[in-house]
CSV table of C-alpha atoms in Angstrom, one decimal:
chain,number,residue,atom,x,y,z
W,1,MET,CA,80.1,-82.9,85.0
W,2,THR,CA,79.4,-80.0,87.3
W,3,ALA,CA,80.6,-76.4,87.4
W,4,LYS,CA,81.6,-74.7,90.6
W,5,ILE,CA,81.7,-70.9,90.3
W,6,LYS,CA,84.1,-69.2,92.7
W,7,GLU,CA,83.4,-65.8,94.4
W,8,ASN,CA,85.3,-62.9,92.9
W,9,THR,CA,87.2,-62.0,96.1
W,10,ALA,CA,90.7,-62.9,95.3
W,11,GLU,CA,93.1,-61.1,93.0
W,12,PHE,CA,94.8,-62.6,89.9
W,13,GLY,CA,97.9,-63.4,92.0
W,14,ALA,CA,96.1,-65.7,94.4
W,15,ARG,CA,94.0,-67.3,91.7
W,16,VAL,CA,97.0,-68.2,89.4
W,17,ASN,CA,99.2,-69.4,92.2
W,18,TYR,CA,96.5,-71.7,93.5
W,19,VAL,CA,95.4,-73.3,90.2
W,20,ASN,CA,98.9,-73.5,88.7
W,21,ASN,CA,100.6,-74.7,91.8
W,22,PRO,CA,104.1,-76.1,91.0
W,23,ASP,CA,103.9,-78.6,93.8
W,24,PRO,CA,104.2,-82.1,92.2
W,25,LYS,CA,101.5,-83.4,94.5
W,26,LYS,CA,99.0,-81.2,92.8
W,27,LYS,CA,99.7,-82.7,89.4
W,28,ALA,CA,98.7,-79.4,87.8
W,29,HIS,CA,99.4,-78.5,84.2
W,30,ILE,CA,98.1,-75.9,81.7
W,31,ILE,CA,96.1,-77.5,78.9
W,32,ALA,CA,94.8,-74.4,77.1
W,33,SER,CA,95.3,-70.6,77.3
W,34,ASN,CA,94.7,-67.4,75.4
W,35,GLY,CA,96.5,-64.0,75.5
W,36,VAL,CA,98.9,-64.6,78.4
W,37,LEU,CA,102.6,-65.2,78.7
W,38,LEU,CA,103.3,-68.7,80.0
W,39,ASP,CA,106.9,-68.4,81.1
W,40,ASP,CA,105.9,-68.7,84.8
W,41,ASN,CA,103.2,-67.7,87.2
W,42,HIS,CA,104.6,-64.2,87.5
W,43,SER,CA,104.3,-63.6,83.7
W,44,ILE,CA,100.8,-65.0,83.7
W,45,ILE,CA,99.7,-62.7,86.5
W,46,HIS,CA,101.3,-59.7,84.9
W,47,SER,CA,99.5,-60.4,81.6
W,48,PHE,CA,96.1,-60.5,83.4
W,49,GLU,CA,96.7,-57.3,85.4
W,50,PHE,CA,97.9,-55.4,82.3
W,51,GLN,CA,94.7,-56.2,80.5
W,52,ALA,CA,92.5,-55.4,83.5
W,53,GLU,CA,94.0,-51.9,83.7
W,54,ALA,CA,92.1,-51.1,80.4
W,55,LYS,CA,88.9,-50.7,82.5
W,56,PRO,CA,89.7,-49.7,86.0
W,57,SER,CA,85.9,-49.5,86.9
W,58,VAL,CA,85.9,-53.3,87.1
W,59,LYS,CA,86.9,-53.7,90.7
W,60,LYS,CA,87.1,-57.5,90.7
W,61,PRO,CA,88.4,-58.6,87.2
W,62,ALA,CA,89.6,-62.1,88.2
W,63,GLY,CA,87.0,-64.7,87.1
W,64,HIS,CA,87.4,-68.3,88.4
W,65,LEU,CA,85.5,-71.5,88.2
W,66,SER,CA,86.1,-75.2,88.1
W,67,LEU,CA,84.7,-78.0,86.0
W,68,ASN,CA,84.4,-81.4,87.7
W,69,PHE,CA,83.9,-84.8,86.1
W,70,ALA,CA,82.5,-88.1,87.3
W,71,LEU,CA,84.8,-91.0,88.1
W,72,GLN,CA,83.1,-93.0,85.4
W,73,ASP,CA,84.6,-90.6,82.7
W,74,LYS,CA,88.1,-90.8,84.0
W,75,SER,CA,89.5,-93.2,81.4
W,76,ARG,CA,88.4,-91.1,78.4
W,77,LEU,CA,89.3,-87.6,79.6
W,78,THR,CA,92.3,-86.6,77.6
W,79,ASP,CA,93.7,-83.0,77.8
W,80,GLU,CA,92.3,-82.3,74.3
W,81,LEU,CA,88.8,-83.4,75.2
W,82,MET,CA,88.8,-81.5,78.5
W,83,ALA,CA,90.0,-78.3,76.8
W,84,GLU,CA,87.3,-78.7,74.1
W,85,ILE,CA,84.6,-79.2,76.7
W,86,ALA,CA,85.8,-76.2,78.7
W,87,GLU,CA,85.8,-73.9,75.6
W,88,GLU,CA,82.3,-75.1,74.8
W,89,TYR,CA,81.2,-74.2,78.3
W,90,MET,CA,82.9,-70.8,78.1
W,91,ARG,CA,81.2,-69.9,74.8
W,92,GLN,CA,77.7,-70.7,76.1
W,93,MET,CA,78.3,-68.8,79.3
W,94,GLY,CA,79.5,-65.8,77.4
W,95,ILE,CA,83.1,-65.9,78.5
W,96,ALA,CA,84.7,-65.0,75.2
W,97,ASP,CA,87.1,-62.6,73.5
W,98,THR,CA,89.3,-62.4,76.6
W,99,GLN,CA,92.4,-63.9,78.4
W,100,PHE,CA,92.2,-67.2,80.2
W,101,ILE,CA,94.3,-70.2,81.4
W,102,LEU,CA,92.8,-73.7,81.8
W,103,VAL,CA,94.7,-75.9,84.3
W,104,ARG,CA,94.0,-79.6,84.8
W,105,HIS,CA,94.3,-81.1,88.3
W,106,GLN,CA,94.8,-84.8,88.9
W,107,ASP,CA,95.4,-84.8,92.6
W,108,ARG,CA,92.0,-86.3,93.4
W,109,GLU,CA,90.0,-89.3,92.4
W,110,HIS,CA,87.7,-87.2,90.2
W,111,ASP,CA,89.4,-85.3,87.4
W,112,HIS,CA,88.7,-81.6,87.3
W,113,MET,CA,90.1,-78.4,85.8
W,114,HIS,CA,90.2,-74.7,86.8
W,115,LEU,CA,89.5,-71.8,84.6
W,116,VAL,CA,90.9,-68.4,85.4
W,117,TYR,CA,89.8,-65.6,83.0
W,118,ASN,CA,89.8,-61.8,82.7
W,119,ARG,CA,86.5,-60.2,83.1
W,120,VAL,CA,87.8,-57.2,81.1
W,121,SER,CA,87.7,-58.3,77.4
W,122,TYR,CA,90.0,-57.3,74.6
W,123,ARG,CA,87.4,-54.7,73.6
W,124,LYS,CA,87.2,-53.3,77.1
W,125,LYS,CA,83.8,-54.8,77.8
W,126,THR,CA,82.9,-56.3,81.1
W,127,ILE,CA,82.3,-60.1,81.1
W,128,ASN,CA,79.7,-61.5,83.5
W,129,SER,CA,81.2,-63.1,86.6
W,130,GLY,CA,79.3,-66.4,85.7
W,131,ASN,CA,77.2,-66.3,88.9
W,132,ASP,CA,74.1,-67.5,86.9
W,133,TRP,CA,73.8,-70.9,88.6
W,134,LYS,CA,70.7,-72.0,86.7
W,135,LYS,CA,72.2,-71.2,83.3
W,136,SER,CA,75.4,-73.0,84.3
W,137,THR,CA,73.5,-76.1,85.3
W,138,LYS,CA,71.5,-76.1,82.1
W,139,ILE,CA,74.7,-75.8,80.0
W,140,CYS,CA,76.5,-78.6,81.9
W,141,ARG,CA,73.6,-80.9,81.2
W,142,ALA,CA,73.6,-80.0,77.5
W,143,ILE,CA,77.4,-80.6,77.3
W,144,MET,CA,77.1,-84.0,79.1
W,145,GLU,CA,74.5,-85.1,76.5
W,146,LYS,CA,76.6,-83.8,73.6
W,147,TYR,CA,79.8,-85.6,74.7
W,148,GLY,CA,78.2,-88.7,76.2
W,149,LEU,CA,79.4,-87.9,79.7
W,150,TYR,CA,78.2,-89.8,82.7
W,151,VAL,CA,75.0,-88.3,84.2
W,152,ALA,CA,74.7,-89.1,88.0
W,153,ALA,CA,71.2,-89.5,89.6
W,154,GLY,CA,70.7,-86.6,91.9
W,155,LYS,CA,73.8,-86.2,94.0
W,156,GLU,CA,75.0,-89.7,94.1
W,157,GLN,CA,78.6,-88.8,92.9
W,158,VAL,CA,79.3,-86.6,95.9
W,159,ASN,CA,82.2,-87.7,97.9
W,160,LYS,CA,80.7,-87.7,101.4
W,161,ASP,CA,84.1,-88.2,103.1
W,162,ARG,CA,85.4,-84.9,101.7
W,163,LEU,CA,82.4,-82.9,102.9
W,164,LYS,CA,82.8,-80.5,105.8
W,165,GLY,CA,80.8,-78.0,107.8
W,166,ASP,CA,77.5,-76.9,106.2
W,167,ASP,CA,78.0,-79.0,103.1
W,168,LYS,CA,78.2,-82.2,105.2
W,169,LEU,CA,75.1,-81.2,107.3
W,170,ARG,CA,73.1,-80.3,104.2
W,171,TYR,CA,74.0,-83.6,102.5
W,172,GLU,CA,73.0,-85.6,105.6
W,173,MET,CA,69.7,-83.8,105.9
W,174,MET,CA,69.0,-84.2,102.2
W,175,HIS,CA,69.2,-88.0,102.4
W,176,LYS,CA,66.9,-88.1,105.5
W,177,VAL,CA,64.3,-85.9,103.8
W,178,MET,CA,64.5,-88.0,100.6
W,179,ASP,CA,64.1,-91.2,102.5
W,180,ALA,CA,61.1,-89.8,104.4
W,181,LEU,CA,59.5,-88.7,101.1
W,182,LYS,CA,59.9,-92.2,99.6
W,183,ASP,CA,58.0,-93.7,102.5
W,184,SER,CA,55.1,-91.2,102.3
W,185,GLY,CA,52.0,-90.8,100.2
W,186,ASN,CA,50.8,-87.4,101.5
W,187,TRP,CA,51.8,-84.5,103.6
W,188,GLU,CA,50.7,-85.9,106.9
W,189,GLU,CA,52.7,-89.2,106.4
W,190,PHE,CA,55.7,-87.1,105.2
W,191,LYS,CA,55.7,-84.9,108.4
W,192,GLU,CA,55.4,-88.0,110.6
W,193,ALA,CA,58.3,-89.7,108.8
W,194,LEU,CA,60.4,-86.6,109.2
W,195,HIS,CA,59.5,-86.3,112.9
W,196,ASP,CA,60.8,-89.9,113.4
W,197,ASP,CA,64.2,-88.7,112.1
W,198,GLY,CA,64.2,-85.6,114.3
W,199,ILE,CA,63.4,-83.2,111.4
W,200,GLU,CA,60.6,-80.6,111.3
W,201,ALA,CA,59.0,-79.3,108.1
W,202,ARG,CA,58.3,-75.6,108.1
W,203,PHE,CA,56.0,-74.0,105.5
W,204,ARG,CA,56.2,-70.5,104.0
W,205,TYR,CA,52.9,-68.9,103.2
W,206,HIS,CA,51.8,-66.2,100.7
W,207,GLN,CA,51.2,-62.9,102.3
W,208,LYS,CA,47.8,-62.3,100.6
W,209,THR,CA,46.4,-65.7,99.9
W,210,HIS,CA,47.9,-67.4,102.9
W,211,VAL,CA,48.5,-70.5,100.8
W,212,ALA,CA,51.7,-72.5,101.4
W,213,ASN,CA,54.3,-71.9,98.6
W,214,GLY,CA,57.6,-72.8,100.2
W,215,ILE,CA,59.2,-75.3,102.6
W,216,SER,CA,62.3,-75.6,104.8
W,217,PHE,CA,63.6,-78.4,107.0
W,218,THR,CA,65.2,-78.0,110.4
W,219,ASN,CA,66.7,-80.3,113.0
W,220,GLY,CA,66.4,-77.7,115.7
W,221,LYS,CA,69.9,-76.4,115.2
W,222,TYR,CA,70.3,-76.0,111.4
W,223,THR,CA,67.7,-75.0,108.8
W,224,PHE,CA,67.8,-75.5,105.1
W,225,ARG,CA,65.3,-74.6,102.4
W,226,GLY,CA,64.0,-77.6,100.4
W,227,SER,CA,65.3,-76.2,97.1
W,228,ASP,CA,68.8,-75.7,98.7
W,229,LEU,CA,68.9,-79.4,99.7
W,230,ASP,CA,67.9,-80.6,96.2
W,231,LYS,CA,65.5,-79.4,93.5
W,232,SER,CA,63.3,-82.4,94.0
W,233,LEU,CA,62.7,-81.2,97.6
W,234,SER,CA,61.2,-77.8,96.8
W,235,PHE,CA,57.6,-77.3,97.9
W,236,ARG,CA,56.2,-77.4,94.3
W,237,SER,CA,58.2,-80.6,93.5
W,238,ILE,CA,56.9,-82.4,96.7
W,239,GLU,CA,53.4,-81.3,96.0
W,240,ASN,CA,53.5,-82.7,92.5
W,241,TYR,CA,55.0,-85.9,93.9
W,242,PHE,CA,52.0,-86.4,96.2
W,243,ASP,CA,49.5,-85.5,93.5
W,244,LYS,CA,50.9,-88.3,91.3
W,245,GLU,CA,50.9,-90.7,94.2
W,246,GLN,CA,47.2,-90.0,94.9
W,247,ALA,CA,46.4,-90.3,91.2
W,248,ASN,CA,48.1,-93.7,91.1
W,249,ASN,CA,46.2,-94.8,94.1
W,250,GLN,CA,42.9,-93.7,92.6
W,251,ASN,CA,43.6,-95.6,89.4
W,252,LEU,CA,44.5,-98.7,91.5
W,253,HIS,CA,41.2,-98.5,93.4
W,254,THR,CA,39.3,-98.2,90.1
W,255,ILE,CA,41.0,-101.2,88.7
W,256,LEU,CA,40.3,-103.3,91.8
W,257,ALA,CA,36.7,-102.2,91.9
W,258,HIS,CA,36.3,-103.3,88.3
W,259,ASP,CA,38.0,-106.6,88.9
W,260,ASN,CA,35.8,-107.3,92.0
W,261,ALA,CA,32.7,-106.5,90.0
W,262,ASN,CA,33.7,-109.1,87.4
W,263,LEU,CA,33.9,-111.7,90.2
W,264,LEU,CA,30.3,-111.3,91.2
W,265,PRO,CA,27.6,-113.7,89.6
W,266,PRO,CA,25.5,-112.3,86.8
W,267,ILE,CA,22.1,-110.8,87.7
W,268,VAL,CA,19.0,-111.4,85.6
W,269,ASN,CA,15.7,-109.6,86.4
W,270,ASN,CA,17.1,-108.8,89.8
W,271,LEU,CA,17.6,-112.5,90.6
W,272,SER,CA,21.1,-113.8,91.2
W,273,VAL,CA,22.0,-116.6,88.8
W,274,PRO,CA,24.5,-119.1,90.1
W,275,SER,CA,27.6,-119.5,88.1
W,276,ILE,CA,28.3,-122.8,86.4
W,277,THR,CA,31.6,-124.4,87.0
W,278,ASN,CA,33.2,-127.7,85.8
W,279,GLN,CA,33.5,-128.8,89.4
W,280,GLN,CA,30.5,-130.7,90.8
W,281,GLN,CA,29.6,-129.6,94.3
W,282,THR,CA,28.7,-132.4,96.7
W,283,PRO,CA,25.9,-131.5,99.1
W,284,GLN,CA,26.4,-132.0,102.7
W,285,ILE,CA,24.3,-134.9,104.0
W,286,THR,CA,23.1,-135.0,107.6
W,287,SER,CA,21.7,-138.3,108.8
W,288,GLN,CA,18.9,-138.2,111.4
W,289,VAL,CA,16.2,-140.6,112.7
W,290,VAL,CA,12.6,-139.8,112.0
W,291,SER,CA,9.3,-141.5,113.0
W,292,SER,CA,7.3,-143.5,110.5
W,293,GLU,CA,4.4,-141.0,110.7
W,294,GLN,CA,6.7,-138.2,109.9
W,295,GLU,CA,8.3,-140.2,107.1
W,296,GLN,CA,4.9,-141.0,105.5
W,297,SER,CA,3.8,-137.3,105.8
W,298,THR,CA,7.0,-136.1,104.2
W,299,SER,CA,6.6,-138.7,101.4
W,300,SER,CA,3.0,-137.7,100.7
W,301,ASP,CA,4.0,-134.0,100.6
W,302,ASN,CA,6.8,-134.7,98.2
W,303,ASN,CA,4.6,-136.8,95.9
W,304,ARG,CA,2.1,-133.9,95.7
W,305,MET,CA,4.9,-131.5,95.0
W,306,ILE,CA,6.3,-133.7,92.2
W,307,GLY,CA,2.8,-134.0,90.7
W,308,ASN,CA,2.3,-130.3,90.6
W,309,LEU,CA,5.7,-129.8,89.1
W,310,THR,CA,5.0,-132.4,86.4
W,311,GLU,CA,1.7,-130.8,85.4
W,312,ALA,CA,3.3,-127.4,85.2
W,313,GLY,CA,6.1,-128.9,83.1
W,314,ILE,CA,3.7,-130.6,80.6
W,315,GLU,CA,1.7,-127.4,80.2
W,316,LEU,CA,4.9,-125.4,79.5
W,317,LEU,CA,6.0,-128.0,76.9
W,318,LEU,CA,2.7,-128.5,75.0
W,319,GLY,CA,1.2,-125.1,75.5
W,320,THR,CA,-2.6,-124.4,75.7
W,321,GLN,CA,-4.8,-125.1,72.7
W,322,GLN,CA,-7.4,-122.5,71.8
W,323,ALA,CA,-10.2,-123.5,69.4
W,324,PRO,CA,-10.5,-121.5,66.2
W,325,ILE,CA,-13.3,-119.0,66.1
W,326,SER,CA,-15.8,-119.6,63.2
W,327,PRO,CA,-17.1,-116.7,61.3
W,328,GLY,CA,-20.7,-115.7,62.1
W,329,GLY,CA,-23.9,-117.7,62.8
W,330,GLY,CA,-25.2,-119.7,65.7
W,331,GLY,CA,-25.1,-123.4,66.5
W,332,SER,CA,-22.7,-125.7,68.2
W,333,SER,CA,-19.1,-126.7,67.2
W,334,ASP,CA,-17.0,-129.8,67.6
W,335,ASN,CA,-13.5,-130.0,68.8
W,336,HIS,CA,-12.1,-129.0,65.4
W,337,GLY,CA,-14.2,-125.8,65.2
W,338,TRP,CA,-16.8,-127.1,62.7
W,339,ARG,CA,-20.4,-126.2,63.1
W,340,ASP,CA,-23.1,-129.0,62.8
W,341,ASP,CA,-25.2,-127.2,60.1
W,342,ASP,CA,-22.1,-126.7,58.0
W,343,ARG,CA,-21.6,-130.5,57.8
W,344,GLU,CA,-25.3,-130.9,56.6
W,345,LYS,CA,-24.7,-128.4,53.8
W,346,ASP,CA,-21.6,-130.2,52.6
W,347,LYS,CA,-23.6,-133.5,52.4
W,348,LYS,CA,-26.4,-131.9,50.3
W,349,ASN,CA,-23.9,-130.2,48.0
W,350,SER,CA,-22.0,-133.5,47.4
W,351,TYR,CA,-25.0,-135.0,45.6
W,352,THR,CA,-25.2,-132.1,43.1
W,353,TYR,CA,-22.1,-133.2,41.3
W,354,LYS,CA,-23.2,-136.8,40.8
W,355,ARG,CA,-24.2,-137.9,37.2
W,356,ARG,CA,-27.5,-139.5,36.5
W,357,ARG,CA,-27.5,-142.8,34.8
């Protein structure tokens, strides 16, 4: 659902005759009203004008807007539901306590309805013309969520065949800029992609800081501000998009670096230790002819190397034996660390405990 607010340039006569056109092709009929006579268009117009005379200072008392629905909602849009939605929109927009007619049109593929209201209320207060586009858009979104209406992505529900003039040019440029943005990861790539489509990006800079804070797009003949094409094409939105792209790329590089580090063999004491796998590697063998002297020399060197390795292995397995150090005194010791004079003392002492017969 979208709201299209009309400019307050026409009088009540032109507004009423347009929205409540008796031509059968328009398929127009009133689904709700308040404070007006509904005998015919003339009586409706007279009712509006009579109320407007209560406050002559309001030069443009005729308010007009249309509410348009998506094709996906067509089957569920009864007159009662459309009137309820319109009154909800009016209440939130501050269009209350005044005259209005709500006319449904079914002459197009998309159902829509027109609201004509008096900007002079019953209490002679002036009602805003409804030109607050941001407020209107916010209210439409809230109503779509409340009633479960179809929410289109961006401007996908626009009927391109019905667009004319500036609207058609704006829509065409919007799609080109969006396509260029999808193919870009930074400002330079974005400008190059636009250039390939014949579009130039022009930046607006802050007067004091000289920092870019706005963007527009031109094809040499027509120029549109980014925010006018679509809210996602404002300078701030595009800048946020590139920031997210760079953050995602940085995270990807970190993940790849971590994965590559896990693929490297482990390192112990600055020495690379080969990884062990279940697959047995077969060494490449190269056959060559050598002389007998070379063969004997090589065999002798290999035998010496094997002998040295064997000795080193035995020492590592058995370890080195160190004789215990005996406490005090001189004299020599045997392999078990016993002194010679200690053995003689033990022999003498052994006779002390023998019994005499």
